[in-house]
């Protein structure tokens, strides 16, 4: 291991926890030298201190080589101990001095603002400060006691702080005079309050005044409005002065597509990331949206558009008729002008039909890496993406949540063609079963094998196995290469006495089939996706424990598996996950009521580092 290239060494370390690192240091002098500081670790992971990590304090206190730490999270830290650490630990102060990013996100403990500002005084290089969902921090009213300013901080995240007031906001902005990136998501802005209320709520007028005053400085802005009210007027007021350097804009508010066109026209192709929540379409459907984006946002790298509809549907709801407004069919939607687009989320654009989607993905979207598709996505859309799209080799994240029309065939196509996938989400699908992940498409009538495309089958594959019954009918344009190969169009292979039920005999058939040396030549299982790190199968109610024995057999990089609300899954075969997925870190078993505590313990024993999520 000492002679490994740095890139391979770092790849191995990416799969290890901090505890593993400390153990690994003891194996040789060379490795000890490389891991004696946090530099390599912080290059791959954020350093996190929590109330339970007293060892983390000791580690920070004793280490002398602190170079390279850029990210530190103090969420839920004991701030009394933190104050002591500031006073007594030179290495901790040195660590703070080199930080690029500091987070208090989701902290449930109150930090005195004096300690907070004292800590910031040591962070000379700090650019990013994350105070998101830190509700207790903004219940304090002693911000005015601070007279220092922190010019290095340019990115401030205040998302989710519903207790943030005009008073607290103004004090923070006074302390951080060079903010270029401001995030106020999930803080519904209100309007027209009395001066006595400025210590209790954050108003649109106050935020608007600040943004207009420093409009030339802003590069990123996230803003929210009251969900029940239209924000068209406020958006037009917000951009009376155009923020010419703004490249990231996320608005969560109910607005018309005409307003979207208005501010895109103002930005004049400067935006690189656009996220729009609760967009209201008119009777023309998606056409004006795509026209506006194509003409005035051609430099976009990320586009996410959400309509105000339910995003997560239960299996029961999927089977019911959901009534949406009727729109005209989109005539000529296109994103061909967005040459740099790499992230597209159109999950809630329900007016888009199969024809629209196929036309959309006929465009040259060469750099597209992340894609979330709407519920009307069909097998033909997936087939077009896999076989004809320009981004088939670049796509790394695919979200098919609520695409209830998809069948096993779509998953087989994904297994075969989308080999760069790192994250695959197929939540809330009532059709997909184990066989799509095993790599098989079996017709319910006659248990006939269905092939993705015409292929030549080696007769050895047929003759070696006693599981088949078959009929041979040579076609007029026969492509058989007898006696060795026979065309799939000339033979109907059926599984003899096979049952879709999870019985012992059918499992023996699957075992013989999947263990054959030619199986992977003709069938495309989920194991083809060697780069896959996250697989989400929430509420795919047809899945059974065959998934673990015959489906997930070799996914060396898989870290996250979500099988929550898969009601047929029980304890059987859970012990196989650790061997098939040696990197697994988190498994979500929420709602899998057939899995017992014994099954969970078996899973922990075989997958040593796994964290089980179970609500």
XYZ file of C-alpha atoms in Angstrom:
615
model
C 0.000 0.000 0.000
C 2.946 2.314 0.635
C 3.851 2.218 -3.068
C 0.365 3.020 -4.355
C -0.134 6.156 -6.464
C -1.669 9.062 -4.550
C -4.917 8.864 -6.580
C -5.468 5.167 -5.713
C -4.497 5.815 -2.107
C -7.073 8.612 -1.814
C -9.732 6.438 -3.452
C -9.238 3.777 -0.776
C -9.289 6.354 2.001
C -12.589 7.778 0.733
C -14.293 4.595 1.952
C -12.862 4.775 5.477
C -14.144 6.544 8.565
C -11.943 8.675 10.801
C -11.658 5.742 13.243
C -10.414 3.525 10.412
C -7.839 6.164 9.516
C -6.434 6.198 13.035
C -6.086 2.393 12.979
C -4.510 2.444 9.526
C -1.838 4.882 10.700
C -0.338 2.160 12.881
C 0.413 -0.225 9.985
C 3.544 1.470 8.654
C 5.708 4.555 9.063
C 4.950 5.836 5.560
C 1.199 5.632 6.049
C 1.541 7.157 9.520
C 3.313 10.143 7.992
C 0.654 10.557 5.323
C -2.198 10.387 7.841
C -0.723 12.192 10.814
C -2.656 15.310 9.975
C -6.216 15.907 8.863
C -5.080 17.252 5.507
C -5.901 14.175 3.439
C -9.047 13.404 5.414
C -10.488 16.906 5.152
C -9.740 16.847 1.435
C -12.332 14.051 1.156
C -14.598 14.511 4.193
C -15.855 17.379 6.338
C -14.522 17.239 9.898
C -17.491 17.045 12.279
C -17.516 17.551 16.034
C -20.616 16.615 18.023
C -21.477 16.484 21.760
C -20.538 12.796 21.892
C -17.148 13.190 20.265
C -15.005 14.079 23.242
C -12.362 12.017 21.475
C -12.657 14.487 18.630
C -11.718 17.312 20.999
C -8.746 15.327 22.269
C -7.707 14.538 18.717
C -7.828 18.197 17.724
C -6.006 19.181 20.878
C -3.140 16.702 20.535
C -2.435 16.866 16.813
C 0.296 19.248 15.808
C -0.114 18.981 12.020
C -3.390 20.750 11.256
C -2.671 21.851 7.691
C -5.335 21.367 5.076
C -8.541 21.400 7.149
C -11.052 23.462 5.184
C -14.465 22.328 6.467
C -15.611 22.087 10.083
C -19.081 21.355 11.464
C -19.902 22.305 15.045
C -23.549 21.269 14.884
C -24.940 20.263 18.300
C -21.597 20.900 19.936
C -21.339 21.610 23.655
C -20.579 25.306 23.512
C -19.314 25.506 27.076
C -16.607 23.044 26.091
C -16.118 24.979 22.880
C -15.359 28.151 24.824
C -12.855 26.232 26.953
C -11.277 24.799 23.843
C -10.882 28.274 22.366
C -9.052 29.431 25.456
C -6.773 26.427 25.945
C -6.055 24.767 22.596
C -3.533 26.410 20.306
C -4.040 23.704 17.657
C -7.799 24.326 17.590
C -7.268 28.044 17.091
C -4.808 27.241 14.299
C -7.439 24.982 12.745
C -9.994 27.820 12.806
C -7.519 30.185 11.234
C -7.269 27.950 8.147
C -10.968 27.170 7.719
C -12.748 27.919 4.493
C -16.170 26.677 5.639
C -17.816 26.560 9.074
C -21.224 25.056 9.820
C -23.666 25.250 12.719
C -26.470 23.757 10.593
C -29.398 22.165 12.463
C -27.829 22.807 15.821
C -30.283 22.287 18.679
C -28.188 23.997 21.339
C -27.910 27.705 22.015
C -24.564 29.405 21.559
C -24.003 32.734 23.231
C -23.454 35.360 20.540
C -20.277 36.520 22.300
C -18.720 33.041 21.930
C -19.983 32.922 18.359
C -18.275 36.166 17.400
C -15.147 35.269 19.366
C -14.889 32.034 17.412
C -15.311 33.925 14.128
C -12.487 36.274 15.104
C -10.067 33.353 14.760
C -11.419 32.397 11.316
C -9.299 34.723 9.210
C -9.792 32.782 5.970
C -13.449 31.840 6.406
C -15.581 32.363 3.288
C -18.655 30.199 3.929
C -20.784 30.294 7.084
C -23.734 27.922 7.425
C -26.359 28.865 10.038
C -29.233 27.013 8.369
C -32.045 25.665 10.574
C -30.388 27.104 13.670
C -33.599 28.288 15.285
C -32.346 28.943 18.817
C -29.559 31.236 17.642
C -32.043 33.799 16.378
C -34.070 33.879 19.595
C -31.225 35.864 21.113
C -31.427 39.664 20.912
C -27.882 40.663 21.843
C -26.461 40.904 18.319
C -25.856 44.614 18.756
C -23.157 43.903 21.340
C -20.796 42.944 18.530
C -18.879 45.768 16.881
C -16.451 43.659 14.835
C -16.762 42.957 11.148
C -15.661 39.835 9.290
C -14.777 40.850 5.738
C -13.662 37.379 4.582
C -17.162 35.856 4.876
C -18.847 35.978 1.463
C -21.349 33.100 1.547
C -24.038 33.046 4.231
C -26.672 30.314 4.576
C -29.691 31.236 6.725
C -32.131 28.699 5.261
C -34.954 27.477 7.486
C -34.590 30.079 10.250
C -38.228 31.049 10.651
C -37.367 33.064 13.776
C -35.047 35.332 11.834
C -36.135 38.955 12.230
C -35.293 42.223 10.520
C -33.267 43.168 13.598
C -31.158 39.990 13.561
C -30.757 40.100 9.780
C -29.517 43.703 9.816
C -27.050 42.984 12.627
C -25.633 39.990 10.758
C -25.306 41.922 7.527
C -23.494 44.698 9.393
C -21.020 42.122 10.734
C -20.578 40.528 7.288
C -20.206 43.477 4.895
C -18.994 41.517 1.850
C -21.735 38.935 1.370
C -21.913 37.703 -2.233
C -24.092 34.649 -1.665
C -27.222 34.828 0.518
C -29.631 31.957 1.144
C -33.046 32.586 2.741
C -34.942 29.456 1.723
C -37.931 28.370 3.862
C -38.236 31.789 5.490
C -41.562 33.091 4.107
C -41.033 36.828 3.620
C -43.851 39.073 4.810
C -44.744 42.646 4.017
C -45.991 45.845 5.627
C -45.512 45.434 9.349
C -45.175 48.104 12.011
C -41.787 49.159 13.300
C -42.519 47.394 16.592
C -42.517 44.034 14.818
C -39.062 44.200 13.292
C -37.666 42.040 16.090
C -40.020 39.145 15.362
C -40.262 38.644 11.591
C -38.190 39.121 8.450
C -39.884 41.366 5.914
C -39.599 41.502 2.166
C -39.068 45.285 2.265
C -36.005 44.916 4.478
C -34.419 42.155 2.369
C -35.302 43.968 -0.855
C -33.696 47.175 0.383
C -30.494 45.329 1.281
C -30.279 43.494 -2.058
C -30.909 46.641 -4.062
C -28.308 48.542 -2.088
C -25.613 45.940 -2.801
C -26.971 44.526 -6.062
C -23.635 44.718 -7.885
C -22.027 42.398 -5.333
C -24.449 39.462 -5.424
C -23.525 36.240 -7.216
C -26.039 33.879 -5.575
C -29.477 34.466 -4.047
C -32.089 32.130 -2.563
C -35.388 33.602 -1.447
C -38.824 32.361 -0.287
C -42.312 33.830 -0.163
C -45.561 32.911 1.527
C -46.856 29.831 -0.374
C -50.469 30.963 -0.543
C -49.710 34.369 -2.069
C -48.469 35.354 -5.505
C -45.011 36.940 -5.499
C -45.054 38.409 -9.020
C -45.099 42.025 -7.826
C -42.356 41.465 -5.246
C -40.048 39.839 -7.812
C -40.392 42.813 -10.138
C -39.637 45.166 -7.249
C -36.670 43.068 -6.171
C -34.949 43.490 -9.511
C -35.536 47.181 -10.153
C -31.760 47.329 -9.963
C -30.337 44.414 -11.924
C -27.717 42.286 -10.088
C -25.394 42.000 -13.059
C -23.119 39.418 -11.406
C -25.888 37.090 -10.269
C -25.319 33.562 -11.611
C -27.351 31.524 -9.053
C -31.013 32.273 -8.367
C -33.426 30.091 -6.408
C -36.937 31.395 -5.833
C -39.495 29.469 -3.824
C -42.758 31.284 -4.409
C -45.913 31.225 -6.480
C -45.241 33.141 -9.681
C -46.526 33.241 -13.234
C -44.450 32.207 -16.213
C -44.709 35.804 -17.504
C -42.833 36.984 -14.391
C -40.188 34.348 -14.997
C -39.785 35.688 -18.528
C -39.513 39.234 -17.106
C -36.545 38.595 -14.831
C -34.813 36.256 -17.290
C -34.973 39.097 -19.788
C -33.288 41.351 -17.214
C -30.538 38.842 -16.490
C -29.823 38.507 -20.222
C -28.175 35.055 -20.222
C -26.024 35.680 -17.123
C -27.634 32.970 -14.977
C -25.908 29.599 -14.629
C -28.232 28.018 -12.054
C -31.997 28.590 -11.941
C -34.369 26.891 -9.488
C -38.019 27.903 -9.547
C -40.604 26.651 -7.062
C -44.406 26.742 -7.506
C -44.477 28.048 -11.062
C -47.962 28.703 -12.479
C -48.465 27.772 -16.127
C -51.180 29.211 -18.326
C -53.317 27.300 -20.866
C -50.383 27.105 -23.299
C -48.592 24.621 -21.043
C -44.811 24.386 -20.953
C -44.126 26.157 -24.250
C -43.589 29.693 -22.795
C -41.316 28.281 -20.089
C -38.998 26.546 -22.527
C -39.077 29.515 -24.909
C -38.046 31.906 -22.131
C -35.237 29.672 -20.888
C -33.919 28.990 -24.389
C -33.819 32.656 -25.354
C -32.704 34.388 -22.162
C -30.913 31.721 -20.092
C -28.744 29.939 -22.626
C -25.779 29.740 -20.214
C -27.661 27.657 -17.664
C -25.828 24.698 -16.180
C -28.649 23.699 -13.840
C -32.402 24.079 -14.368
C -34.998 22.907 -11.836
C -38.643 23.875 -12.236
C -41.369 22.793 -9.802
C -45.108 23.151 -10.175
C -47.385 23.347 -7.191
C -48.524 19.688 -7.183
C -48.073 16.765 -4.775
C -44.603 15.339 -5.293
C -44.808 12.119 -3.261
C -47.734 9.836 -4.060
C -48.491 6.629 -2.206
C -49.003 3.374 -4.088
C -52.756 3.736 -3.533
C -52.771 7.283 -4.883
C -50.833 6.220 -7.963
C -53.617 3.803 -8.849
C -56.254 6.511 -8.515
C -56.954 9.067 -11.209
C -55.165 12.318 -10.334
C -56.898 15.272 -11.965
C -54.655 18.029 -13.219
C -55.554 21.145 -15.203
C -55.819 20.605 -18.959
C -53.153 22.318 -21.055
C -52.585 22.570 -24.753
C -50.023 20.119 -26.089
C -46.532 21.580 -26.170
C -45.672 22.085 -29.819
C -41.953 22.724 -30.062
C -40.185 22.547 -26.725
C -36.423 22.578 -26.835
C -33.350 23.249 -24.725
C -30.894 23.022 -27.603
C -29.475 26.478 -26.863
C -28.395 25.397 -23.349
C -25.049 23.956 -24.398
C -23.618 23.870 -20.856
C -26.628 22.330 -19.093
C -25.573 19.548 -16.707
C -28.481 19.372 -14.229
C -32.139 19.245 -15.310
C -35.040 18.677 -12.910
C -38.470 18.637 -14.595
C -40.014 16.157 -12.191
C -43.235 18.116 -11.688
C -43.777 19.304 -15.262
C -46.780 17.003 -15.661
C -48.033 18.658 -18.913
C -45.069 17.122 -20.744
C -46.116 13.940 -22.549
C -44.112 11.162 -24.175
C -43.731 13.018 -27.494
C -42.550 16.185 -25.724
C -39.947 14.301 -23.695
C -38.562 12.366 -26.641
C -38.254 15.608 -28.615
C -36.633 17.348 -25.654
C -33.977 14.650 -25.295
C -33.307 14.617 -29.015
C -31.495 17.910 -28.439
C -27.751 17.932 -28.016
C -27.374 17.964 -24.228
C -23.889 16.511 -24.231
C -22.886 17.626 -20.724
C -26.059 16.574 -18.899
C -25.161 14.662 -15.729
C -28.213 14.927 -13.480
C -31.766 14.313 -14.667
C -35.113 14.101 -12.847
C -38.049 13.074 -15.046
C -41.810 13.751 -14.712
C -44.463 11.170 -13.838
C -45.569 10.819 -17.487
C -42.234 9.242 -18.436
C -42.725 5.976 -20.338
C -40.566 3.033 -21.362
C -40.172 4.605 -24.802
C -38.721 7.769 -23.255
C -36.170 5.739 -21.298
C -35.360 3.731 -24.439
C -34.742 6.954 -26.368
C -32.490 8.305 -23.607
C -30.495 5.070 -23.415
C -30.085 4.443 -27.141
C -30.283 7.791 -28.919
C -29.516 10.607 -26.489
C -26.212 12.499 -26.589
C -25.710 12.249 -22.822
C -25.993 8.472 -22.347
C -22.335 8.212 -21.284
C -22.268 11.341 -19.115
C -25.409 10.903 -16.991
C -24.522 10.187 -13.336
C -27.797 10.896 -11.476
C -31.232 9.725 -12.623
C -34.439 10.338 -10.676
C -37.535 8.372 -11.760
C -39.643 8.910 -8.636
C -43.398 8.591 -9.205
C -42.881 7.411 -12.804
C -45.517 4.745 -12.288
C -45.812 3.868 -15.995
C -42.300 2.438 -16.143
C -41.866 -1.316 -16.338
C -38.955 -3.685 -15.784
C -37.848 -3.036 -19.347
C -36.803 0.537 -18.497
C -34.609 -0.637 -15.639
C -32.976 -3.261 -17.865
C -32.162 -0.558 -20.417
C -30.672 1.590 -17.686
C -28.569 -1.345 -16.463
C -27.236 -1.899 -19.971
C -26.547 1.609 -21.214
C -26.196 4.144 -18.364
C -22.898 2.800 -17.091
C -21.760 6.080 -15.496
C -24.679 6.241 -13.052
C -23.780 7.045 -9.461
C -27.276 7.612 -8.125
C -30.479 5.903 -9.269
C -33.846 6.772 -7.731
C -36.938 4.703 -8.573
C -39.155 5.606 -5.600
C -42.914 4.949 -5.574
C -43.154 2.492 -8.447
C -45.762 -0.285 -8.249
C -44.672 -2.170 -11.385
C -40.966 -2.793 -10.974
C -39.976 -6.051 -9.277
C -36.839 -8.044 -8.418
C -36.317 -9.300 -11.955
C -35.485 -5.853 -13.326
C -32.543 -5.660 -10.903
C -31.587 -9.301 -11.454
C -31.474 -8.556 -15.186
C -34.404 -10.627 -16.405
C -37.558 -9.770 -18.261
C -40.019 -12.634 -17.895
C -43.426 -12.569 -19.566
C -46.135 -13.481 -17.060
C -47.927 -15.728 -19.541
C -45.830 -18.815 -20.265
C -42.824 -17.478 -18.273
C -41.109 -16.617 -21.572
C -37.773 -14.787 -21.579
C -38.067 -11.386 -23.275
C -34.934 -9.937 -24.856
C -33.995 -6.268 -24.898
C -32.859 -6.583 -28.501
C -32.342 -9.390 -31.028
C -29.320 -11.453 -30.052
C -27.529 -14.679 -30.941
C -27.757 -17.227 -28.128
C -25.044 -19.790 -27.590
C -26.608 -23.262 -27.656
C -24.407 -24.165 -24.707
C -26.365 -21.700 -22.566
C -29.561 -23.565 -23.433
C -28.231 -27.119 -23.281
C -26.311 -26.706 -20.004
C -29.433 -25.816 -18.034
C -32.352 -28.110 -17.342
C -34.640 -25.220 -16.516
C -35.901 -24.559 -20.052
C -38.706 -25.595 -22.279
C -38.550 -24.089 -25.739
C -39.880 -24.058 -29.253
C -37.846 -23.194 -32.344
C -39.451 -21.559 -35.368
C -36.929 -20.235 -37.864
C -37.974 -16.925 -39.378
C -37.819 -16.011 -43.070
C -34.856 -13.712 -42.433
C -33.156 -16.123 -40.082
C -29.871 -14.924 -38.548
C -29.000 -18.157 -36.759
C -25.411 -19.402 -36.969
C -26.081 -23.078 -36.498
C -25.067 -25.270 -34.847
C -23.396 -22.960 -32.301
C -25.725 -19.950 -32.165
C -29.457 -19.511 -32.535
C -31.233 -16.186 -32.971
C -33.473 -14.996 -30.136
C -36.163 -14.243 -32.734
C -36.249 -17.922 -33.733
C -36.548 -19.475 -30.264
C -38.971 -18.993 -27.386
C -37.260 -19.825 -24.113
C -39.567 -20.594 -21.194
C -38.695 -21.237 -17.570
C -40.022 -24.698 -16.714
C -42.383 -24.815 -13.701
C -41.224 -21.381 -12.611
C -43.327 -19.349 -10.162
C -43.133 -15.641 -9.459
C -43.810 -16.441 -5.833
C -40.750 -16.556 -3.627
C -40.651 -20.361 -3.287
C -37.654 -22.659 -2.899
C -37.935 -24.349 -6.312
C -38.075 -21.052 -8.193
C -35.054 -19.840 -6.248
C -33.129 -22.920 -7.399
C -34.009 -22.050 -10.984
C -32.796 -18.491 -10.515
C -29.609 -19.732 -8.866
C -28.770 -22.052 -11.781
C -29.549 -19.317 -14.273
C -27.607 -16.470 -12.655
C -24.589 -18.652 -11.841
C -24.111 -19.780 -15.434
C -20.927 -18.393 -16.990
C -22.859 -16.925 -19.949
C -25.595 -15.214 -17.901
C -23.923 -11.780 -17.878
C -23.422 -11.955 -21.634
C -27.164 -11.994 -22.330
C -28.734 -10.310 -19.303
C -28.104 -6.898 -17.753
C -28.407 -6.723 -13.982
C -28.007 -3.740 -11.681
C -24.463 -5.009 -11.037
C -23.410 -3.614 -14.429
C -23.502 -0.180 -12.775
C -20.129 -0.438 -11.062
C -20.031 3.291 -10.212
C -23.400 3.244 -8.412
C -23.193 4.815 -4.945
C -26.855 5.397 -4.134
C -29.891 3.235 -4.953
C -33.325 4.420 -3.812
C -36.247 1.998 -4.100
C -38.675 3.519 -1.607
C -42.154 1.975 -1.728
C -41.433 -0.283 -4.697
C -43.952 -2.702 -3.244
C -43.227 -5.614 -5.607
C -39.660 -6.109 -4.336
C -38.855 -9.210 -2.284
C -35.787 -10.726 -0.635
C -34.733 -12.224 -3.951
C -33.296 -8.770 -4.555
C -30.426 -9.479 -2.139
C -29.577 -12.982 -3.359
C -29.841 -12.553 -7.112
C -29.995 -8.783 -7.680
C -27.462 -6.922 -5.545
C -24.554 -9.321 -6.019
C -21.582 -7.074 -6.715
C -21.893 -3.323 -6.188
C -18.524 -2.438 -4.648
C -19.147 1.321 -4.477
C -22.744 1.310 -3.188
C -22.955 3.400 -0.006
C -26.662 4.176 0.342
C -29.627 1.819 -0.127
C -33.238 2.860 0.459
C -35.777 0.003 0.585
C -38.177 1.760 2.957
C -41.890 0.843 2.735
C -41.077 -2.278 0.662
C -43.602 -4.304 2.595
C -42.701 -7.772 1.236
C -39.083 -7.675 2.420
C -38.246 -9.654 5.577
C -35.126 -11.035 7.307
C -34.229 -13.526 4.580
C -30.937 -12.929 2.728
C -30.146 -9.681 4.591
C -26.811 -11.196 5.582
C -25.716 -11.122 1.910
C -25.740 -7.313 1.646
C -22.415 -6.787 3.407
C -20.546 -9.127 1.075
C -22.176 -7.812 -2.113
C -21.843 -4.161 -1.107
C -18.654 -3.830 0.995
C -18.835 -0.020 1.001
C -22.427 0.173 2.267
C -22.833 2.864 4.940
C -26.581 3.512 5.219
C -29.669 1.361 4.656
C -33.152 2.826 5.102
C -35.553 0.142 6.383
C -38.335 2.493 7.498
C -41.733 0.845 7.164
C -40.339 -2.642 6.464
C -42.412 -4.109 9.280
C -41.513 -7.732 8.412
C -37.836 -7.127 9.238
C -37.233 -8.057 12.878
C -34.629 -6.862 15.340
C -32.822 -10.156 14.762
C -32.641 -9.410 11.034
C -31.245 -5.948 11.703
C -28.606 -7.406 14.002
C -27.590 -9.938 11.345
C -27.262 -7.063 8.892
C -25.044 -5.122 11.303
C -22.875 -8.165 11.930
C -22.182 -8.697 8.231
C -21.978 -5.037 7.174
C -19.784 -3.646 9.919
C -20.027 0.056 9.079
C -23.696 0.188 8.152
C -26.094 2.641 9.754
C -29.705 1.434 9.752
C -32.407 4.080 9.387
C -35.720 2.868 10.767
C -38.615 5.152 11.673
